Short mmCIF file of C-alpha atoms and ligand atoms in Angstrom, two decimals:
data_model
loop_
_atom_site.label_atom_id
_atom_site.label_comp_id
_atom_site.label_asym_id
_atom_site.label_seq_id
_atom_site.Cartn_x
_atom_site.Cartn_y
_atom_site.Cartn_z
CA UNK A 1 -20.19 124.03 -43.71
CA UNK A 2 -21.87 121.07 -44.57
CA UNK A 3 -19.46 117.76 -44.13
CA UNK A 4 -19.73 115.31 -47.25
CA UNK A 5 -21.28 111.93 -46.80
CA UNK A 6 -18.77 109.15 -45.58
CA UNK A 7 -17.55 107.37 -47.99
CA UNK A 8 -19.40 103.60 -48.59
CA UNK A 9 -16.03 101.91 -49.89
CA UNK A 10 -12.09 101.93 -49.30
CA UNK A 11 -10.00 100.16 -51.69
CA UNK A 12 -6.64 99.30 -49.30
CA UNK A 13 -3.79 98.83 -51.72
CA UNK A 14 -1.82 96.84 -49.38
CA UNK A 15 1.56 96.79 -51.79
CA UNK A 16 2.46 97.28 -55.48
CA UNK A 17 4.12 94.15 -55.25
CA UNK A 18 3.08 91.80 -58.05
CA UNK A 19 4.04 88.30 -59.60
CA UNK A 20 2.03 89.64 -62.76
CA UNK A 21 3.41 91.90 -65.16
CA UNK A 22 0.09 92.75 -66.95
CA UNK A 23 0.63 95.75 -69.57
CA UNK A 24 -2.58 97.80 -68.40
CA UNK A 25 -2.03 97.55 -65.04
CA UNK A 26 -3.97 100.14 -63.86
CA UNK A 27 -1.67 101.26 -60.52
CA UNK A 28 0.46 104.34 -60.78
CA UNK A 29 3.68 104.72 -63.20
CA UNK A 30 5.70 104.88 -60.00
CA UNK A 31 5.03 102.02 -57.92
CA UNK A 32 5.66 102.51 -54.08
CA UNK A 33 9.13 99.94 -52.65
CA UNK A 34 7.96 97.76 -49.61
CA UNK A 35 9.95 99.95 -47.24
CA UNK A 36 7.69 102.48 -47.90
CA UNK A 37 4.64 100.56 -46.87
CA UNK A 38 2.35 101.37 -43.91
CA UNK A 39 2.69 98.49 -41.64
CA UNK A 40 0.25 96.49 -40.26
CA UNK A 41 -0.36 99.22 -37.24
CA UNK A 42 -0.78 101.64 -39.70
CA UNK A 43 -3.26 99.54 -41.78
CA UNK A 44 -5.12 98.70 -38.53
CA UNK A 45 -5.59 102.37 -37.78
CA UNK A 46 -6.76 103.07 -41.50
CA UNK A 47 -9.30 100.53 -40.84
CA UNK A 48 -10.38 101.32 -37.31
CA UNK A 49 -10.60 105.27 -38.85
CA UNK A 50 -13.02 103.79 -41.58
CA UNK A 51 -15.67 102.00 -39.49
CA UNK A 52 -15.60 105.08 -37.24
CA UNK A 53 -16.54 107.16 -39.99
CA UNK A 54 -19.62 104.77 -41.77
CA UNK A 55 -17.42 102.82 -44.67
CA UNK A 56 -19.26 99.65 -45.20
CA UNK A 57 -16.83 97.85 -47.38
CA UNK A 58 -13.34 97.26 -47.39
CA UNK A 59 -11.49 95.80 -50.66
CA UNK A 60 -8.44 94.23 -49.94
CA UNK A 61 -6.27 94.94 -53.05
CA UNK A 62 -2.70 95.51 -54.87
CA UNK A 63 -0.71 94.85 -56.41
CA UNK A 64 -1.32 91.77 -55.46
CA UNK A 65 -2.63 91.68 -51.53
CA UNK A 66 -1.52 88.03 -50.39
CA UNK A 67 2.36 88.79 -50.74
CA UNK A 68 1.63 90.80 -46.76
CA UNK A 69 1.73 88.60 -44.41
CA UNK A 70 -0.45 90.23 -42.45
CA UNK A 71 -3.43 89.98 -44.53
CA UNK A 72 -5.36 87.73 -42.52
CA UNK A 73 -5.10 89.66 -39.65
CA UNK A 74 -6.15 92.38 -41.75
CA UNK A 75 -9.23 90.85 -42.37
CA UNK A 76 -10.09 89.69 -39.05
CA UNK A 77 -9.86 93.23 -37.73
CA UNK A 78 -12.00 94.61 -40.65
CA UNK A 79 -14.82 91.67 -40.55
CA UNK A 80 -14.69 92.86 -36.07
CA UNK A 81 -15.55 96.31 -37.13
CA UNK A 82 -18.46 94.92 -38.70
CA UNK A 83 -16.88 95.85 -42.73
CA UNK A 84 -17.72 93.83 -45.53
CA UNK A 85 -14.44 92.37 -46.94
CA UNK A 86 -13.65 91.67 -50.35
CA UNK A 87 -10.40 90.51 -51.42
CA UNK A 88 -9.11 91.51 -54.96
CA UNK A 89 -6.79 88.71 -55.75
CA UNK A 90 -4.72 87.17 -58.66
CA UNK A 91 -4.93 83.98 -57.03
CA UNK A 92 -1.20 83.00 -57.77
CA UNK A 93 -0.39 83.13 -54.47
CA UNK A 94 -3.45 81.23 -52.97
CA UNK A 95 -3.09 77.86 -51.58
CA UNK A 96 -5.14 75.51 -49.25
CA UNK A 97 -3.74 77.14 -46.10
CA UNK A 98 -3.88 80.52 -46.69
CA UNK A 99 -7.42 80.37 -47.97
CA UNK A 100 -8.78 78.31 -44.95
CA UNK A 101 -6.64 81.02 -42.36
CA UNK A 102 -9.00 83.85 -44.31
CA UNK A 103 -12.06 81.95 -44.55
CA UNK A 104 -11.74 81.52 -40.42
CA UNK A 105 -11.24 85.27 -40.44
CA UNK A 106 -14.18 85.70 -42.19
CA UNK A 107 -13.45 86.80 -45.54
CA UNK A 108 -16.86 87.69 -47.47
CA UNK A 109 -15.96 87.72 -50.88
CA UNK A 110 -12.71 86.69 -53.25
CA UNK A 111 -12.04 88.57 -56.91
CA UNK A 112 -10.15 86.26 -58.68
CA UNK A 113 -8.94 87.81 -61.88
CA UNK A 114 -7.93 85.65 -65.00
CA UNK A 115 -6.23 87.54 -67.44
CA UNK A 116 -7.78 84.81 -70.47
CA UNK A 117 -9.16 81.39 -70.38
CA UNK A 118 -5.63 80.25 -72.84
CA UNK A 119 -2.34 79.22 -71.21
CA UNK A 120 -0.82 80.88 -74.20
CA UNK A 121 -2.82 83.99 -73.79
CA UNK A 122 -2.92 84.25 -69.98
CA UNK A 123 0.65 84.05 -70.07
CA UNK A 124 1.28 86.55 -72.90
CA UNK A 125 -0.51 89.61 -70.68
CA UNK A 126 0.45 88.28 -66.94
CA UNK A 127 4.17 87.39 -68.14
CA UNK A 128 4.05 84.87 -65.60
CA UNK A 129 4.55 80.93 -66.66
CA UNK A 130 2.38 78.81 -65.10
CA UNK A 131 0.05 80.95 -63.77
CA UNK A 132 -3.29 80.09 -65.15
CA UNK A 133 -2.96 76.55 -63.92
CA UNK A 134 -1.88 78.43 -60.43
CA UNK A 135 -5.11 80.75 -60.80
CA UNK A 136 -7.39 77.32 -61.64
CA UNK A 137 -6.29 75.58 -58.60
CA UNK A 138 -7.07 78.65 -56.56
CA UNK A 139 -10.35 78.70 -58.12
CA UNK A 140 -11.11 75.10 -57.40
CA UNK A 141 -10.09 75.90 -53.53
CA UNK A 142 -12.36 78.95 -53.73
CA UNK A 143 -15.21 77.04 -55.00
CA UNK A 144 -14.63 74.49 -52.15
CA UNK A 145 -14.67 76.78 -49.44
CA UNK A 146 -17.66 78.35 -50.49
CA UNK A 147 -16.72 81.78 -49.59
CA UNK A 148 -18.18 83.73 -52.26
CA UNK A 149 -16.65 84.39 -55.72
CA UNK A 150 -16.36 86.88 -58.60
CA UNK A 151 -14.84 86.25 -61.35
CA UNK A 152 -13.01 89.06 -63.35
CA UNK A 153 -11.69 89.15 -66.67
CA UNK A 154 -10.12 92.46 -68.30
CA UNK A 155 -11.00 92.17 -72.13
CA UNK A 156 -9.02 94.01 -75.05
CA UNK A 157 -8.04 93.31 -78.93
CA UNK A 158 -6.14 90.15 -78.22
CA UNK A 159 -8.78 88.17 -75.98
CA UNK A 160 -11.94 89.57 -76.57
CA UNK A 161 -13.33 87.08 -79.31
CA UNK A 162 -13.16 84.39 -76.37
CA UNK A 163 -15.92 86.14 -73.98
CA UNK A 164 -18.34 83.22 -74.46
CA UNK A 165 -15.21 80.91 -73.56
CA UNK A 166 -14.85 83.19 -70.43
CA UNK A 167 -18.36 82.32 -69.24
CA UNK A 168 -18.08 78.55 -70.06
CA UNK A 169 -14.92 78.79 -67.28
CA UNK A 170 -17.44 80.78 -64.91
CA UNK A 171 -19.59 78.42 -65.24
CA UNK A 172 -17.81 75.70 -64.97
CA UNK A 173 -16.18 77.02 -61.66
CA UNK A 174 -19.19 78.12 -60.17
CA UNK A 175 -18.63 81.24 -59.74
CA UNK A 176 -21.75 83.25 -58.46
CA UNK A 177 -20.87 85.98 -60.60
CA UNK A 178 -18.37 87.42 -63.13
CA UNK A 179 -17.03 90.81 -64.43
CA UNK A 180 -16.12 91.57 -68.35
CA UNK A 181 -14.37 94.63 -68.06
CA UNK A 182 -12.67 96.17 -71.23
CA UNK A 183 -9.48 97.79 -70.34
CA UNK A 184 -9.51 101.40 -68.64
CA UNK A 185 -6.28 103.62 -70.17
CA UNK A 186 -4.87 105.03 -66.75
CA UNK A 187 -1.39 104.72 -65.54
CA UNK A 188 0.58 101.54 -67.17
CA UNK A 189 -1.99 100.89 -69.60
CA UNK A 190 -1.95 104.04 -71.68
CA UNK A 191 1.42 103.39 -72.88
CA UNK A 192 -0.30 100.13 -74.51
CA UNK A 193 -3.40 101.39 -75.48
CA UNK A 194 -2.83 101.42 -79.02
CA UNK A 195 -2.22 97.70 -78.85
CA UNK A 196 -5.25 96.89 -76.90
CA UNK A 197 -7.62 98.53 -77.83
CA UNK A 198 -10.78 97.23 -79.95
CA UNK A 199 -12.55 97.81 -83.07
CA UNK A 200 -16.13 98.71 -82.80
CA UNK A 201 -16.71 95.87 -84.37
CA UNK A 202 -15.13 93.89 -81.53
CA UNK A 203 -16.99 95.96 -79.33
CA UNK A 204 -20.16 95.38 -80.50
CA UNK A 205 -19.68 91.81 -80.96
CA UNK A 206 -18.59 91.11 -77.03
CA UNK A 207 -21.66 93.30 -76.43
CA UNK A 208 -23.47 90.29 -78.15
CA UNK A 209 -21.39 88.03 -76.33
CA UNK A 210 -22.62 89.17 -72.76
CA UNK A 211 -26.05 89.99 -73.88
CA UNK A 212 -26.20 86.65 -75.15
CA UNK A 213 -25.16 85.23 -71.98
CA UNK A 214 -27.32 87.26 -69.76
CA UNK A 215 -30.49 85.86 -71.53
CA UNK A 216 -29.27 82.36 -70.47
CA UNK A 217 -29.63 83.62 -66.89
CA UNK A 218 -28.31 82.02 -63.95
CA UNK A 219 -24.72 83.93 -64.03
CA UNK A 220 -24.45 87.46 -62.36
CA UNK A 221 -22.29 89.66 -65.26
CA UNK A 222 -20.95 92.93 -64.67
CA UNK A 223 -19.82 94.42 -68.05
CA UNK A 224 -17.43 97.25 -67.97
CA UNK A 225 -17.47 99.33 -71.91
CA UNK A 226 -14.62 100.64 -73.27
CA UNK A 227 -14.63 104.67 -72.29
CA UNK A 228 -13.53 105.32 -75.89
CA UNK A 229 -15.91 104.30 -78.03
CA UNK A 230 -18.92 106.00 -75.84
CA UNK A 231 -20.25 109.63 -76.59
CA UNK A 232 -20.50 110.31 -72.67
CA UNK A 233 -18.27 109.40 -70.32
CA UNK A 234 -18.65 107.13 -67.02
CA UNK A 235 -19.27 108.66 -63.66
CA UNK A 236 -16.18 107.29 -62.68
CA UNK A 237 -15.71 106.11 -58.97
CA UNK A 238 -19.20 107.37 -58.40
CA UNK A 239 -18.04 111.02 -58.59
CA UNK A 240 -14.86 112.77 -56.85
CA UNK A 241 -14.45 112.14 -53.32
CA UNK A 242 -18.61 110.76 -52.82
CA UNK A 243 -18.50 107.21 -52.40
CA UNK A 244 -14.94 105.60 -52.68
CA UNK A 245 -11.35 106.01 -50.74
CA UNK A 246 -8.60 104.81 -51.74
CA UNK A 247 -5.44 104.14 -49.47
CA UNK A 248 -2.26 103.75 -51.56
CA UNK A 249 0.46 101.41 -50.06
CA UNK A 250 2.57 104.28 -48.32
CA UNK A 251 -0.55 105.87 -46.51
CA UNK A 252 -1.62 108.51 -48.80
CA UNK A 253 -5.25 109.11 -49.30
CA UNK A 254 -6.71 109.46 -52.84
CA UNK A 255 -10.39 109.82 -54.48
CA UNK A 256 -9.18 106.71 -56.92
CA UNK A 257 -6.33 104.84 -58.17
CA UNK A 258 -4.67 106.85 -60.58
CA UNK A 259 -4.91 110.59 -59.03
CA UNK A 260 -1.40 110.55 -58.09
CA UNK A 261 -0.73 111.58 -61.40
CA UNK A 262 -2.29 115.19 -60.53
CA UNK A 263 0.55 117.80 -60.29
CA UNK A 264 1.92 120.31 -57.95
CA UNK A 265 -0.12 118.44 -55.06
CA UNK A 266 0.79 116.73 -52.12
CA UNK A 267 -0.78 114.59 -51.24
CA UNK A 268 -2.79 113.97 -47.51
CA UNK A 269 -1.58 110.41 -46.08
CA UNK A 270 -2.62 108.91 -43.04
CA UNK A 271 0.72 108.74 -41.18
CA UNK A 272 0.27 112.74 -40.35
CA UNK A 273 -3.83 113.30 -40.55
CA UNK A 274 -6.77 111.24 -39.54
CA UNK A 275 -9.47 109.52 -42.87
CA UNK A 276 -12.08 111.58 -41.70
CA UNK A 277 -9.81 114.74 -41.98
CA UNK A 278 -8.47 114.09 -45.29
CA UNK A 279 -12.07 113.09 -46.76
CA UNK A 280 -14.03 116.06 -45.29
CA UNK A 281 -11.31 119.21 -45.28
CA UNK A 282 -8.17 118.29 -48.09
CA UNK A 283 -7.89 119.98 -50.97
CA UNK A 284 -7.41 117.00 -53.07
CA UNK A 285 -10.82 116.16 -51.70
CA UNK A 286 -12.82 119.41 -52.66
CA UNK A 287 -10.90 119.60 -55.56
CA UNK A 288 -13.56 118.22 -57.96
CA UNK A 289 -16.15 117.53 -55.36
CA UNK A 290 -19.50 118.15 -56.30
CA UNK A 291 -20.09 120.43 -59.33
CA UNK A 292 -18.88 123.54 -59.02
CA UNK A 293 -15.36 122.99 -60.38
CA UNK A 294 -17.13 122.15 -63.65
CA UNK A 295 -16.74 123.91 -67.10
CA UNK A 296 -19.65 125.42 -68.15
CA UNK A 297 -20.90 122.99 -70.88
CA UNK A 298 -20.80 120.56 -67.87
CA UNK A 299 -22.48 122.59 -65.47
CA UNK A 300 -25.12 123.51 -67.50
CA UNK A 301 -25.20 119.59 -69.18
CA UNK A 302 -28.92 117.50 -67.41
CA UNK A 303 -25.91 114.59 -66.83
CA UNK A 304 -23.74 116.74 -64.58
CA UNK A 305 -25.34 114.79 -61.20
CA UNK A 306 -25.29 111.52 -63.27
CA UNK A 307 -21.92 111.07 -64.79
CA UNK A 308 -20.41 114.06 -62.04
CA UNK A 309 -18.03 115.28 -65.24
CA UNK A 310 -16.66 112.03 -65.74
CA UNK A 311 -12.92 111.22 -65.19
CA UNK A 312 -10.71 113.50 -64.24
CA UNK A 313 -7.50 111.45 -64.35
CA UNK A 314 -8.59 110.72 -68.22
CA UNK A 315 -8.89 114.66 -68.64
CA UNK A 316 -5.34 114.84 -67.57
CA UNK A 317 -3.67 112.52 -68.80
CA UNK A 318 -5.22 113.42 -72.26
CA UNK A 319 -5.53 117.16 -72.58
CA UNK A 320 -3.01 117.75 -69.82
CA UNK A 321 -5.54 119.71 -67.82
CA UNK A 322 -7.75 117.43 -64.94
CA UNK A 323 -10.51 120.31 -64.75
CA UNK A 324 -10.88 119.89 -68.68
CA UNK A 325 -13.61 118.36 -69.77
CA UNK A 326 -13.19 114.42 -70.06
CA UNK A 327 -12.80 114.32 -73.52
CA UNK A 328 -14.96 110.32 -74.00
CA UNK A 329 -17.71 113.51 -74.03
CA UNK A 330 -18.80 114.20 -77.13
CA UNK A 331 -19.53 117.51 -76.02
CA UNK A 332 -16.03 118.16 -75.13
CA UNK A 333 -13.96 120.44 -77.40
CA UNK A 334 -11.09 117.45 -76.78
CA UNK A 335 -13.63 114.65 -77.73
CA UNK A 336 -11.26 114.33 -81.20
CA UNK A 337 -8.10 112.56 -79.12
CA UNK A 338 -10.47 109.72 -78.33
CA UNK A 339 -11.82 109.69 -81.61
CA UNK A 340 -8.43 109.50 -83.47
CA UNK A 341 -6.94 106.89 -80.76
CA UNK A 342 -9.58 104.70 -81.74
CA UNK A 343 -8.51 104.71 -85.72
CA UNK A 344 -4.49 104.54 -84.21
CA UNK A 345 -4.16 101.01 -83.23
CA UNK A 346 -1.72 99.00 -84.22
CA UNK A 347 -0.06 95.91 -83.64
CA UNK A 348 3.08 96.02 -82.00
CA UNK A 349 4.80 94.41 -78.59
CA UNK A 350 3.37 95.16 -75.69
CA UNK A 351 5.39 97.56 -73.03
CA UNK A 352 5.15 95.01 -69.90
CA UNK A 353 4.63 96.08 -66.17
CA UNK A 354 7.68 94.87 -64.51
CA UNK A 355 8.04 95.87 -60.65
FE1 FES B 401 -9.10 109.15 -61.35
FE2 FES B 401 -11.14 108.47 -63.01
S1 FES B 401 -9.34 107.33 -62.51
S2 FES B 401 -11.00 110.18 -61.68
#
């Protein structure tokens, strides 16, 4: 048998724990208790087990990553093993200290999100006071240390006129590069999608936005669409099980963020098998690996190596079925559940993320 390639990235979801309370929080409905975490000998081995098997990058995430103390020596491991480190960050946490002991580990790279470029609005999704003047000060230390930075913002129908507003802060923080990502409806967030989601008229207008930008040059912009006003879906995570891991806070192993949602599985964790186990022989693995666990129309569809069938955790949590088609596809015979989500929004109060 032929093993799979390694994967090139593992998102380590250190904890669940979060000061933010955003309402399309992307991690699972259940979120995992700190007892239940792996500890840091356990996160060690995950790491050691993912140099050994070719990862390049490691993306230190959450939750929110800095509330475990053992994060720098997290990174220091990682960055000895030769992996490029990122760390996925809300910044509310950051202070001079802390950012110095990771820049002398060798941190590569710092995500900072921002949840608006408002108090008032940053507030309203993170539920947090205070903490866009907490996430300015981080950026300000970030920019300072010069570690590299990304900036991310997650765009929907309250905050998406202010995209041009959102580069002006890029800018003006020097960040080398920034991500406009429109919300994805996993987990947390599709209990508020009908709140967040935009017109096409919004849409199309931050499309402007960041095209307009782009043409100014001298910003790098990653712009993430809104899944439900395409006609063919995203190859999300790169495909099933090809190029990403993802290590949940308790140990279990999982081809994205949201797959814990699949039923009648149990799920492979680290604690009992090794990475390279779990990514070459689990079930959840070979599940939809590849294309043979494709429907016909996407077997037979010229896209099938492109967007690998799309998401499977959408197809689930839509249709009730993850080996349905993923019904953003306009193909799909479920394609109408996007299309009438997109004429149900409404304005209502938002279901907050509370841990
Ligand atoms: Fe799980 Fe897309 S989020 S496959």
């Amino acid at each position: 048998m032929t093993l799979p390639q390694p994967p090139m990235s593992l998102l380590a979801e250190l904890t669940h724990r979060c000061p933010l309370a955003c309402p399309y929080c992307s991690n699972p409905l259940d979120l995992e208790r700190k007892a239940a975490e792996l500890d840091t000998a356990g996160w060690r081995r995950v790491l050691e087990q993912a140099a050994e098997m070719g990862v390049l990058q490691v993306h230190f995430s959450g939750g929110e990553p800095m509330a475990r103390p053992d994060l720098v020596e997290l990174v220091t491991l990682a960055r000895k093993l030769n992996l490029y480190t990122n760390l996925i960050t809300s910044g509310v946490l950051l202070d001079a200290n802390k950012l110095e002991a990771l820049d002398k580990a060798g941190l590569d790279h710092i995500q900072l999100s921002f949840q608006d470029v408002t108090e008032e609005g940053a507030e309203r999704i993170g539920g947090l006071k205070g903490a866009q003047e907490r996430k300015l000060k981080a950026a300000r230390l970030i920019q300072a240390s010069g570690i590299p930075m990304t900036l991310n913002f997650v765009v929907h129908r309250e905050n998406v006129a202010r995209i041009p507003q959102m580069f002006e802060l890029a800018r003006e923080l020097k960040a080398g590069r920034v991500e406009i990502a429109h919300t994805q409806y996993y987990g947390w967030g599709l209990k508020n999608r009908d709140v967040l989601l935009p017109s096409r008229e919004q849409l199309e207008e931050s499309t402007r936005a960041v095209e307009a930008e782009r043409a100014k040059g001298g910003l790098a912009i990653d712009y993430v669409t809104p899944d439900y006003h395409a006609d063919r879906p995203k190859p999300c995570m790169g495909g099933w099980g090809q190029r990403f891991v993802n290590i949940s806070p308790s140990g279990r192993v999982l081809p994205c963020h949201a797959a814990e949602i699949i039923p009648n599985m149990t799920f492979p964790n680290v604690r009992d098998e090794s990475l390279a186990e779990i990514w070459n022989n689990s079930r959840l693995f070979n599940m939809f690996r590849g294309t043979e666990w494709m429907p016909e129309a996407c077997r037979s569809c010229d896209r099938r190596e492109i967007d690998w069938g799309g998401c499977r955790c959408q197809a689930l949590a839509l249709t009730g079925d993850a080996a349905n088609m993923d019904p953003v596809c306009g193909r799909s015979p479920f394609h109408h559940i996007v299309e009438e989500a997109v004429e149900h929004t409404e304005a209502k109060n938002f279901v907050y993320r509370r841990f």
